[in-house]
Coordinates of C-alpha atoms in Angstrom, one line a residue:
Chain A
X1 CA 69.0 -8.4 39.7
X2 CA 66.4 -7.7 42.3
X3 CA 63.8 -9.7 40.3
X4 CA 62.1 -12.7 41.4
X5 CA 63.2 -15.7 39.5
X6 CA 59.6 -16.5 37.8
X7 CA 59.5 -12.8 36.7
X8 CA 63.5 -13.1 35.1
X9 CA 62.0 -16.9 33.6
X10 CA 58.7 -14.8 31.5
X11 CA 61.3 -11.9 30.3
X12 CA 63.7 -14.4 29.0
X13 CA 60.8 -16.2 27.4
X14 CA 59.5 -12.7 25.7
X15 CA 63.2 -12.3 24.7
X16 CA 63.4 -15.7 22.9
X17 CA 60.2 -15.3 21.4
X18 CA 61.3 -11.9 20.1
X19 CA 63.9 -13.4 18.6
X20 CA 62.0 -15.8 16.9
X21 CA 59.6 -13.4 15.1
X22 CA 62.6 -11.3 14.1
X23 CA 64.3 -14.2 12.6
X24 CA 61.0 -14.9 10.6
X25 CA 61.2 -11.2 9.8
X26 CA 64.3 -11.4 8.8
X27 CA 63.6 -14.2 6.4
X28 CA 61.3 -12.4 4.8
X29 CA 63.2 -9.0 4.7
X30 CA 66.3 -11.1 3.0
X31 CA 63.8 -12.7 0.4
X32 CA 62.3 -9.1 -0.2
X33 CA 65.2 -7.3 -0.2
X34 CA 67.6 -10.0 -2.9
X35 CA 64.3 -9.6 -4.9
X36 CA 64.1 -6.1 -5.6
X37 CA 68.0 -6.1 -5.9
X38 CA 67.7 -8.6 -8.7
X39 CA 64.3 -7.1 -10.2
X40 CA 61.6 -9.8 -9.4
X41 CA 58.5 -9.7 -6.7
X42 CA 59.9 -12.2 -4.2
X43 CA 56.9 -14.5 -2.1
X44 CA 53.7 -12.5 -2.9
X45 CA 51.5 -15.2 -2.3
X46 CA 51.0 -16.2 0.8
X47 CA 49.5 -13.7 3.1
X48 CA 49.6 -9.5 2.9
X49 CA 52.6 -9.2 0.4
X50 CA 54.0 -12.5 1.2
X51 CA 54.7 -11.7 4.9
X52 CA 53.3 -15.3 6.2
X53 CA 55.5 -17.1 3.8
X54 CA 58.1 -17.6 6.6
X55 CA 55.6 -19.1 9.4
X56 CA 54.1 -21.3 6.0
X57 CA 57.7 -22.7 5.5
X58 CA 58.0 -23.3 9.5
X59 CA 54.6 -25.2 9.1
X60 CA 56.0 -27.0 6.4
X61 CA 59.5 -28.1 7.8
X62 CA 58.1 -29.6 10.7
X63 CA 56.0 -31.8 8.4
X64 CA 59.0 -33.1 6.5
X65 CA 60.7 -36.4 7.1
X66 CA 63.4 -36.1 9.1
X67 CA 66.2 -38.2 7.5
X68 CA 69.4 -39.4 9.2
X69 CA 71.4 -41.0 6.6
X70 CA 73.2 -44.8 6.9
X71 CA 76.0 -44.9 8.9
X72 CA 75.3 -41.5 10.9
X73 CA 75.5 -40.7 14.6
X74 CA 72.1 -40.2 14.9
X75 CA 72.9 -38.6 18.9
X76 CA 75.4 -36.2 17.3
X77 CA 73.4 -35.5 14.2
X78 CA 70.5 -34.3 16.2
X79 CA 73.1 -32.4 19.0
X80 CA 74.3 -30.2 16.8
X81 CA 71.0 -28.2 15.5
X82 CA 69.9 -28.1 19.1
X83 CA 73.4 -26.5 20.3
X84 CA 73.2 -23.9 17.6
X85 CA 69.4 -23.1 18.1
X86 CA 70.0 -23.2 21.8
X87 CA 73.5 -20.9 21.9
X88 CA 71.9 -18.5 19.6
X89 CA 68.9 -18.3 21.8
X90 CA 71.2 -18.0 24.9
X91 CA 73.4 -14.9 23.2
X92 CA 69.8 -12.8 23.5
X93 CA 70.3 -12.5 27.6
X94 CA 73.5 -10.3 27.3
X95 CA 72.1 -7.3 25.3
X96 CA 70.9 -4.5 27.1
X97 CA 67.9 -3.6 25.4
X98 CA 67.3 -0.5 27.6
X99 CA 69.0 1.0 31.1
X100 CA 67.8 -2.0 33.5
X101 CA 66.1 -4.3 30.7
X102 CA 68.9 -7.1 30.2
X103 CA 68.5 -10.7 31.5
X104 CA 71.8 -11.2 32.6
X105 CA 74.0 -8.2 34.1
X106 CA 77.1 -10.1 34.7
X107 CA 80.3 -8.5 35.4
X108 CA 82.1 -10.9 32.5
X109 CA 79.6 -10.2 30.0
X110 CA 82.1 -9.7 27.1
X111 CA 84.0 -13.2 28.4
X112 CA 80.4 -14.9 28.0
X113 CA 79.5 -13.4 24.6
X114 CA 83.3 -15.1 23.8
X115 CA 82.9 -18.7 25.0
X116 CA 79.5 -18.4 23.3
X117 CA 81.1 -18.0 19.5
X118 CA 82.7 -20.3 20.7
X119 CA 80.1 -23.1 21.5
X120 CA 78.6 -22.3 17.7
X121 CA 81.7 -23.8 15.7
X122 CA 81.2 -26.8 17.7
X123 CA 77.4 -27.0 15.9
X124 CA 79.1 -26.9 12.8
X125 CA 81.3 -29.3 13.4
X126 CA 79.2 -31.5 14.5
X127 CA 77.1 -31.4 11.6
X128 CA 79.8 -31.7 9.6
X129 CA 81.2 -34.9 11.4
X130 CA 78.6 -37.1 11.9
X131 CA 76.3 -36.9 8.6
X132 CA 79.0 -39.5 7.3
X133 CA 78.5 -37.4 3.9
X134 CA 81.9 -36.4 2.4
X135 CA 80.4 -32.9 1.3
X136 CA 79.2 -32.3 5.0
X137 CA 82.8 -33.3 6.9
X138 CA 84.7 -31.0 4.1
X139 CA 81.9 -28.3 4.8
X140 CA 82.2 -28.5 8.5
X141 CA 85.9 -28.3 8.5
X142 CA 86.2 -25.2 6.7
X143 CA 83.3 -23.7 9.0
X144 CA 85.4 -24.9 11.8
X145 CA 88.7 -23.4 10.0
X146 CA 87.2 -20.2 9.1
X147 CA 85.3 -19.4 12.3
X148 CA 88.6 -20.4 15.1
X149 CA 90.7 -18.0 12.6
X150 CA 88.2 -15.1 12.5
X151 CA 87.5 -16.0 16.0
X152 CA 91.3 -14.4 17.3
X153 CA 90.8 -11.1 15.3
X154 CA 87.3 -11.1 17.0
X155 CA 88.9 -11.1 20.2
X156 CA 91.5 -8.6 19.2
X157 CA 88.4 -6.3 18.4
X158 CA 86.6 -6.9 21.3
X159 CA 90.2 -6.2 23.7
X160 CA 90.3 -2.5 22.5
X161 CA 86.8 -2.0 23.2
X162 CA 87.6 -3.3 27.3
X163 CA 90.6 -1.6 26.9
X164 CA 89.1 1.9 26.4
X165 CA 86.1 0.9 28.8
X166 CA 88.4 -1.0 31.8
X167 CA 85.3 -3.4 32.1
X168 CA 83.5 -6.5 30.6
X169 CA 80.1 -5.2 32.1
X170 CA 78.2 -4.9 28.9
X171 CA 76.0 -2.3 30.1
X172 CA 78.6 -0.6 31.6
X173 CA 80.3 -0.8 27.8
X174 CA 77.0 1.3 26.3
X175 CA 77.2 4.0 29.5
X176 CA 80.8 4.8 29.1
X177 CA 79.9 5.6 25.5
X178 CA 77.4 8.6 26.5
X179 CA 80.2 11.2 26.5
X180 CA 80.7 13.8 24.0
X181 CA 77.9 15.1 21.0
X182 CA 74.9 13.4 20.6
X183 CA 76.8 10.4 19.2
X184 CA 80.3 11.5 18.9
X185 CA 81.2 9.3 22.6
X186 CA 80.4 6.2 20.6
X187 CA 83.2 3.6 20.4
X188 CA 83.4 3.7 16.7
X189 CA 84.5 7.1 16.8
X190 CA 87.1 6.5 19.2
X191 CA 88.1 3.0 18.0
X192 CA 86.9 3.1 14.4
X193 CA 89.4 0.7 12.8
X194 CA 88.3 -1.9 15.8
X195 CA 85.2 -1.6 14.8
X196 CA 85.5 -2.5 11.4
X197 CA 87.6 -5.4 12.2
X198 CA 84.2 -6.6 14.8
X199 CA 82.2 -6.0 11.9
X200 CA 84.0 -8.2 9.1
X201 CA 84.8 -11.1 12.2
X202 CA 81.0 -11.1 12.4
X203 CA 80.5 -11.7 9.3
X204 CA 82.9 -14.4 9.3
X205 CA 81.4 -15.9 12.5
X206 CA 77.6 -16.1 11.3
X207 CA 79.1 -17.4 8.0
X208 CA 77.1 -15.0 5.9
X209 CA 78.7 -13.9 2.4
X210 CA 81.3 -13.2 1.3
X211 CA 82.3 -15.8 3.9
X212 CA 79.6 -18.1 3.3
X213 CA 82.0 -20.9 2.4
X214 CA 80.7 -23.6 4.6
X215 CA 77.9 -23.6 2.5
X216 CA 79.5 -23.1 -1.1
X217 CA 76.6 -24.8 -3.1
X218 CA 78.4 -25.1 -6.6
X219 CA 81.3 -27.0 -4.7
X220 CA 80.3 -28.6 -1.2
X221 CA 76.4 -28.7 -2.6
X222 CA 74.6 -27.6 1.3
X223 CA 78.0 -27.4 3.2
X224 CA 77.9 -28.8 6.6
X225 CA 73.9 -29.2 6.8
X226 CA 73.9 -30.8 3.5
X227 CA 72.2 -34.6 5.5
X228 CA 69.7 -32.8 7.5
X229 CA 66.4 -32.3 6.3
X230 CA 62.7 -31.1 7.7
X231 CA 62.7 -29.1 11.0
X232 CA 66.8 -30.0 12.0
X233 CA 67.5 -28.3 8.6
X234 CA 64.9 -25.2 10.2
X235 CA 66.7 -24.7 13.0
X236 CA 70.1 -24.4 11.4
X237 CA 68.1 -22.0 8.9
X238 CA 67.1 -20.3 12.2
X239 CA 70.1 -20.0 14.2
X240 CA 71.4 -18.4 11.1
X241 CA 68.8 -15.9 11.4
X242 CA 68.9 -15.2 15.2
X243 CA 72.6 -15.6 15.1
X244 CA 73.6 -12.3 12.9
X245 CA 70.5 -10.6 14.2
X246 CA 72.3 -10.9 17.6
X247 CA 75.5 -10.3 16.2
X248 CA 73.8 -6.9 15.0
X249 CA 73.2 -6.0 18.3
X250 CA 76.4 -7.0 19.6
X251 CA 78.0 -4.4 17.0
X252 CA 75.9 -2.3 18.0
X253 CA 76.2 -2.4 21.8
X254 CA 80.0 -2.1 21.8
X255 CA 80.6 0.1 18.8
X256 CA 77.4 2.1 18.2
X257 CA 76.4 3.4 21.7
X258 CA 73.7 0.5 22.6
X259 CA 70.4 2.3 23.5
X260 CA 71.9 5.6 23.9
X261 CA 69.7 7.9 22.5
X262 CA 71.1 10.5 21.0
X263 CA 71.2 14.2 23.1
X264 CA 69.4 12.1 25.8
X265 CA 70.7 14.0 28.5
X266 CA 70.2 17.4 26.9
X267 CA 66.2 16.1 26.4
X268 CA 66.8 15.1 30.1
X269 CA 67.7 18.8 31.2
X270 CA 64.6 20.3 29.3
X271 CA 61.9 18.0 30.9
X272 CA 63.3 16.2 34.5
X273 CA 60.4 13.9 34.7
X274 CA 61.7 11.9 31.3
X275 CA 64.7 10.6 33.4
X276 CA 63.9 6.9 34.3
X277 CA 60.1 7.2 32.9
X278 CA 59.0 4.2 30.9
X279 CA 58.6 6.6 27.9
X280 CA 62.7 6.9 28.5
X281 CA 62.8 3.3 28.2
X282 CA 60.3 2.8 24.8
X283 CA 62.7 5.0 23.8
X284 CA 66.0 3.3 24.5
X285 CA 64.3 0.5 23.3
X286 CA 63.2 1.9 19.6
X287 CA 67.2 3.3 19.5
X288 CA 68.6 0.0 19.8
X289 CA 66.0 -1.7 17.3
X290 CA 66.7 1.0 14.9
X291 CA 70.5 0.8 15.5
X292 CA 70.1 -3.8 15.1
X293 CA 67.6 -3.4 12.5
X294 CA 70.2 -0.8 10.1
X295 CA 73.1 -3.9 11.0
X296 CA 70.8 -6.6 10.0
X297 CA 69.7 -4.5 6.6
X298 CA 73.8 -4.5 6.1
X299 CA 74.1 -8.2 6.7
X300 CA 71.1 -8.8 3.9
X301 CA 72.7 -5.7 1.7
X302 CA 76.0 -7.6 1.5
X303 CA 75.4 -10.8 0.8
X304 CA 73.5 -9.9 -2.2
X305 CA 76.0 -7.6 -3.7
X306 CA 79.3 -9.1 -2.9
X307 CA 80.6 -12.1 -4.6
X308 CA 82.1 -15.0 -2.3
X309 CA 85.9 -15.1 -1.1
X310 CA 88.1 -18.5 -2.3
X311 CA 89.3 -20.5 0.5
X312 CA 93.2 -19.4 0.1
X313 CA 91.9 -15.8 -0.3
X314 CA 90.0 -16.1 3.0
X315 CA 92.5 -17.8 5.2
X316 CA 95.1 -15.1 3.6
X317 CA 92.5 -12.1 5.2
X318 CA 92.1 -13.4 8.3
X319 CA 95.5 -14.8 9.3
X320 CA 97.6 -12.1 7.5
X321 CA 95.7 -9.3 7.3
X322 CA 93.3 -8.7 10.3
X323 CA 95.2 -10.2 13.1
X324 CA 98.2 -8.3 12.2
X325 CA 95.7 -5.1 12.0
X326 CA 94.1 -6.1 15.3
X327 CA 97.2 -6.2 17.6
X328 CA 98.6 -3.4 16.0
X329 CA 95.3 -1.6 17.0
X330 CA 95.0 -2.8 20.5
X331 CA 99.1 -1.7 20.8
X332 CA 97.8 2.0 19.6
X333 CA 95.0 2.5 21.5
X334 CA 97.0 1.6 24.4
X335 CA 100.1 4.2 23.7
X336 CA 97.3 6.9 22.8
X337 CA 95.8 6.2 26.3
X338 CA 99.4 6.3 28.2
X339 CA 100.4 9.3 26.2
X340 CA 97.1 11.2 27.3
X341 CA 98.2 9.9 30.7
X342 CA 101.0 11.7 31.0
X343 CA 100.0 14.9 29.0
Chain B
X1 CA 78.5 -13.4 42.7
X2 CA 76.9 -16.8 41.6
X3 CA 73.4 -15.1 41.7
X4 CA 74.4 -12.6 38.6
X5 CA 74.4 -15.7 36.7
X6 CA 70.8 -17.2 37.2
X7 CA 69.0 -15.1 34.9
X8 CA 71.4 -16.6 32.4
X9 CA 70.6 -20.2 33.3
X10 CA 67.3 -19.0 33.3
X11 CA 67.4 -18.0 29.2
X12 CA 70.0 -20.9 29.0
X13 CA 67.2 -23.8 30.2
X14 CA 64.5 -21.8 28.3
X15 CA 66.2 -21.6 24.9
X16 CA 67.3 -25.5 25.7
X17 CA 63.7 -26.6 25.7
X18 CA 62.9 -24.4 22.7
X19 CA 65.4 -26.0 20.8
X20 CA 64.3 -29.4 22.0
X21 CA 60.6 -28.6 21.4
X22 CA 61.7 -27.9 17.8
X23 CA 63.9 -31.2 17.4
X24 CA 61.1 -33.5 19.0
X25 CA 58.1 -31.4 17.0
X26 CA 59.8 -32.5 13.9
X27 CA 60.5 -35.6 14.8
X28 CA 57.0 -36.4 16.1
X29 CA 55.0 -34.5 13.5
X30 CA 57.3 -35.5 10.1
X31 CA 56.4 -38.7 8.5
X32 CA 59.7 -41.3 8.6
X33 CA 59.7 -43.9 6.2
X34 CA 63.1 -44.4 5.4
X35 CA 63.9 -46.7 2.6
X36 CA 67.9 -47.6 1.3
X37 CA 67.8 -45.1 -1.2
X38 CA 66.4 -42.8 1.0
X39 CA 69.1 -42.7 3.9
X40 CA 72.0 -42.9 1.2
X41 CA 74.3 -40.1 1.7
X42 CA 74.6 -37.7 -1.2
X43 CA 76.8 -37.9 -3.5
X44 CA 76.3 -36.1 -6.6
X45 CA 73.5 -38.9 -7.4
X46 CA 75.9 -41.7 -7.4
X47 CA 76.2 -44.6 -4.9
X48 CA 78.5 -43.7 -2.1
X49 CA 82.5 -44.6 -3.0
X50 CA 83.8 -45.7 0.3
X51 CA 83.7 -43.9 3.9
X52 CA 83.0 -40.1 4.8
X53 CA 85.4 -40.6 7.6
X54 CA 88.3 -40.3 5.9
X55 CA 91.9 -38.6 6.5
X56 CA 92.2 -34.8 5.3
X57 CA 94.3 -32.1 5.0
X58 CA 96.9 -31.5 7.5
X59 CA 95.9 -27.7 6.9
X60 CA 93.1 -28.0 9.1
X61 CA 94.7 -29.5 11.9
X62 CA 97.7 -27.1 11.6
X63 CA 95.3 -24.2 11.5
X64 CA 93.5 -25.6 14.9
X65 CA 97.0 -25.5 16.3
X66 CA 98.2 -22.1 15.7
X67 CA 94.6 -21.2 16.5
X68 CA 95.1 -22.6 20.5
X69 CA 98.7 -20.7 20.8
X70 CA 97.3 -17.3 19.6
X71 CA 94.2 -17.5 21.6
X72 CA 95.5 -18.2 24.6
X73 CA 98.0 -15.6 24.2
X74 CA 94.9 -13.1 23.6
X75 CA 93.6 -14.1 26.6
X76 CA 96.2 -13.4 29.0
X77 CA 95.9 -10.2 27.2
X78 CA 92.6 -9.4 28.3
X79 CA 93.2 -9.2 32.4
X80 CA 95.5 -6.5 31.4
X81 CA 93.0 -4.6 29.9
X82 CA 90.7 -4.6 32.0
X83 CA 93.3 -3.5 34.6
X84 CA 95.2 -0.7 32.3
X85 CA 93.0 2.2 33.6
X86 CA 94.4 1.5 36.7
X87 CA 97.6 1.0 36.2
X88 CA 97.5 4.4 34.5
X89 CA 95.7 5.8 37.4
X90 CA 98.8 4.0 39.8
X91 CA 101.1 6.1 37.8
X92 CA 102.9 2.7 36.5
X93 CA 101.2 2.8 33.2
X94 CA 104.4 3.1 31.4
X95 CA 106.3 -0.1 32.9
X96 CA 103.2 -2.1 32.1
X97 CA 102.5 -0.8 28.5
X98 CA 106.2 -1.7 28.0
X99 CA 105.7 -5.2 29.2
X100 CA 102.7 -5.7 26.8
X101 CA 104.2 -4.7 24.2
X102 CA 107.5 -6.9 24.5
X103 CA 104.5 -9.5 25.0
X104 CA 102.3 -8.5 21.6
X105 CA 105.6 -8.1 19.6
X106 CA 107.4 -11.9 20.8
X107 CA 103.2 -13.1 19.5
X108 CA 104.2 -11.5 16.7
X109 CA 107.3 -12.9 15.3
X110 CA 105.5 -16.0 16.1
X111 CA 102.8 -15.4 13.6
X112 CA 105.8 -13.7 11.3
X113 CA 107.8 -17.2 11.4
X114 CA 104.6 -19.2 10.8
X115 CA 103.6 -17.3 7.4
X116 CA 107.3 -17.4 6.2
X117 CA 107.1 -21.2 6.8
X118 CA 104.1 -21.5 4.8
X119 CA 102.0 -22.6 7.7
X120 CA 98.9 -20.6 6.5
X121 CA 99.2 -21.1 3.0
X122 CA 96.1 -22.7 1.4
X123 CA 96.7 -23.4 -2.5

């Protein structure tokens, strides 16, 4: 990275603040989007079609009380909405965005995008833990239960992706995936069965339906956040947001070809001066958006069509069913590769 | 190899103080006038029975501990992924896919002998 450090600090400031807007977006999309699918306006009201309804709810969180009940660790009950604001926040420096425009161009990329999911069940856990509320500990132990088993098949997914691409440089992951037709180099055409598995472990990681259980209202009433009210309740609302916005883009950077566009090099070859212009870039940029912004739509599509998992069911899927597929897929893609070797 | 690892700092400090921003803001700009009722824990609208802190099912701590074995298993998997290409370049790829697979199938009857023995079972 050959930028100074003040010029990486205003980047990584745009990037957060991007996120931020996009979460509000997003909040906005979901309340759009499960109105229409169940026939009513949505939030008309406030603003153009109800777009400021999500900065008049910020405005109003941050007015509430903030109540920590009797008998709470008031430390831990404010650490925990600060680590999961903070780690989702953080996860926006490893995706590349465009050829050069990522914060943080490490070599173990994948490894930090790891220990990161990691860090989130510890929010949860938190949360759960020290409200003292018996709904919040049993909410925060199936979060914690759910995400650590979803978390192996996860890793599973993510191994046959470094396996194909012998590297844990993100960006390196997105160029290795330029090969072939317009999009046919792309990771889920070569590994489609890992990708599927990334996919549903997202969905299990950001605990969005159908494995919202942490947050089961007819049986644990709010789940883990159930004591936290005013802004800490926000920012668990918002790391929600950010976190399967981000988890979009992860999909999308190791399965869907990043900010590849498609037949980039053939545009390349018809007019030389687009290589490394900044209309290249805008470009690369739009792609990825487009790419994120179809992955969020799915996040918002499912959890207002699908019905939620029971616990046994759940723990059955992930311990029985997708590990199992996962290390039978890593074992595959491995033999194919040897076999190919020796062809 | 350190300096790769700034810029991440960097967005690590910045989203920190965003996230404290939003914590204090609330704090600072929310009204608090806690009163007995108030700070009660919820419970369905009746007074608290006796301690959140309570013992629970062994479940969860069984499912934390099958959850260490298998990850670290997975990760001594991944130095050999990254390295496969070259080991298939060395001309050794063979010997080593044999190796990992020995390893991935002894993983394996692990997780086999843990569903048999109910281990994962959540009724």
């Amino acid at each position: 990275m050959g930028l100074p450090w003040y010029w990486t600090a205003i980047i990584a400031f745009a990037i957060i603040n991007f996120l931020l807007i996009s979460a509000s977006v997003l909040v906005y999309a979901e309340r759009k989007v499960s109105a229409a699918m169940q026939n009513r306006p949505g939030p008309n009201r406030v603003g153009p079609a109800g777009f400021l309804q999500p900065f008049a709810d910020v405005a109003k969180l941050l007015l509430k009380e903030n109540i920590v009940p009797a008998m709470a660790n008031p430390f831990v009950h404010s650490l925990a909405p600060f680590l999961m604001v903070a780690i989702a926040m953080t996860a926006g420096a490893l995706i590349p965005f465009a050829r050069g425009v990522v914060i943080a161009d490490t070599d173990m990329g994948v490894l930090v995008l790891l220990a990161l999911t990691s860090i989130t069940v510890y929010g949860v856990t938190l949360a759960g833990w020290s409200s003292n509320s018996k709904y919040s500990l049993l909410g925060g132990l199936r979060a914690s239960a759910q995400m650590i088993s979803y978390e192996l098949s996860m890793g599973l997914a993510v191994l046959s992706v470094v396996l194909m691409s012998g590297t844990f440089n993100l960006v390196d992951i997105v160029e290795g995936q330029s090969g072939g037709m317009a999009v046919l180099g792309w990771n889920f055409f070569k590994n489609p069965i890992g990708a599927l598995l990334f996919i549903v472990t997202a969905f299990a990681e950001t605990n969005r339906t159908p494995f919202d259980l942490p947050e089961a209202e007819q049986e644990l009433v709010g789940g883990y956040h159930t004591e936290y009210s005013g802004m800490k309740f926000g920012m668990f609302f918002l790391a929600e947001y950010v976190n399967f916005f981000v988890a979009s883009f992860f999909i999308v950077t190791l399965f869907f070809g990043g900010f590849l566009v498609p037949f980039e090099p053939a545009m390349i070859s018809i007019f030389p001066s687009l290589d490394g212009s900044i209309l290249l870039g805008a470009m690369q940029i739009g792609t990825v958006l487009l790419k994120a912004g179809f992955f969020a739509y799915l996040f918002i599509w499912v959890r207002w069509t699908l019905p939620r998992f029971k616990y046994n069911q759940l723990m059955t899927l992930g311990w029985k069913y997708l590990l199992p597929i996962a290390l039978v897929n890593v074992v595959v893609i491995a033999i194919i590769m040897t076999v190919m070797q020796y062809l | 190899m350190f300096e790769d690892y700034i810029p991440f700092f960097i967005q690590l400090a910045i989203a920190s103080g965003l996230s404290l921003t939003l914590l204090k803001g609330g704090e600072l700009l929310g009204p608090s006038r806690p009163n007995r009722i108030k700070i009660m824990p919820y419970e369905s609208g009746m007074d608290p029975v006796g301690s959140a802190r309570q013992r629970y099912s062994i479940k969860f701590y069984l499912v934390a501990m099958i959850f260490i074995v298998f990850d670290v298993e997975i990760v001594f998997l991944y130095p050999w992924a990254i390295s496969f290409q070259d080991f298939l370049a060395a001309g050794v790829g063979l010997e080593v896919l044999g190796i990992v697979i020995v390893f991935i199938v002894i993983l394996a009857i692990g997780l086999i002998y843990d569903i048999k023995k109910g281990g994962l079972e959540f009724d």
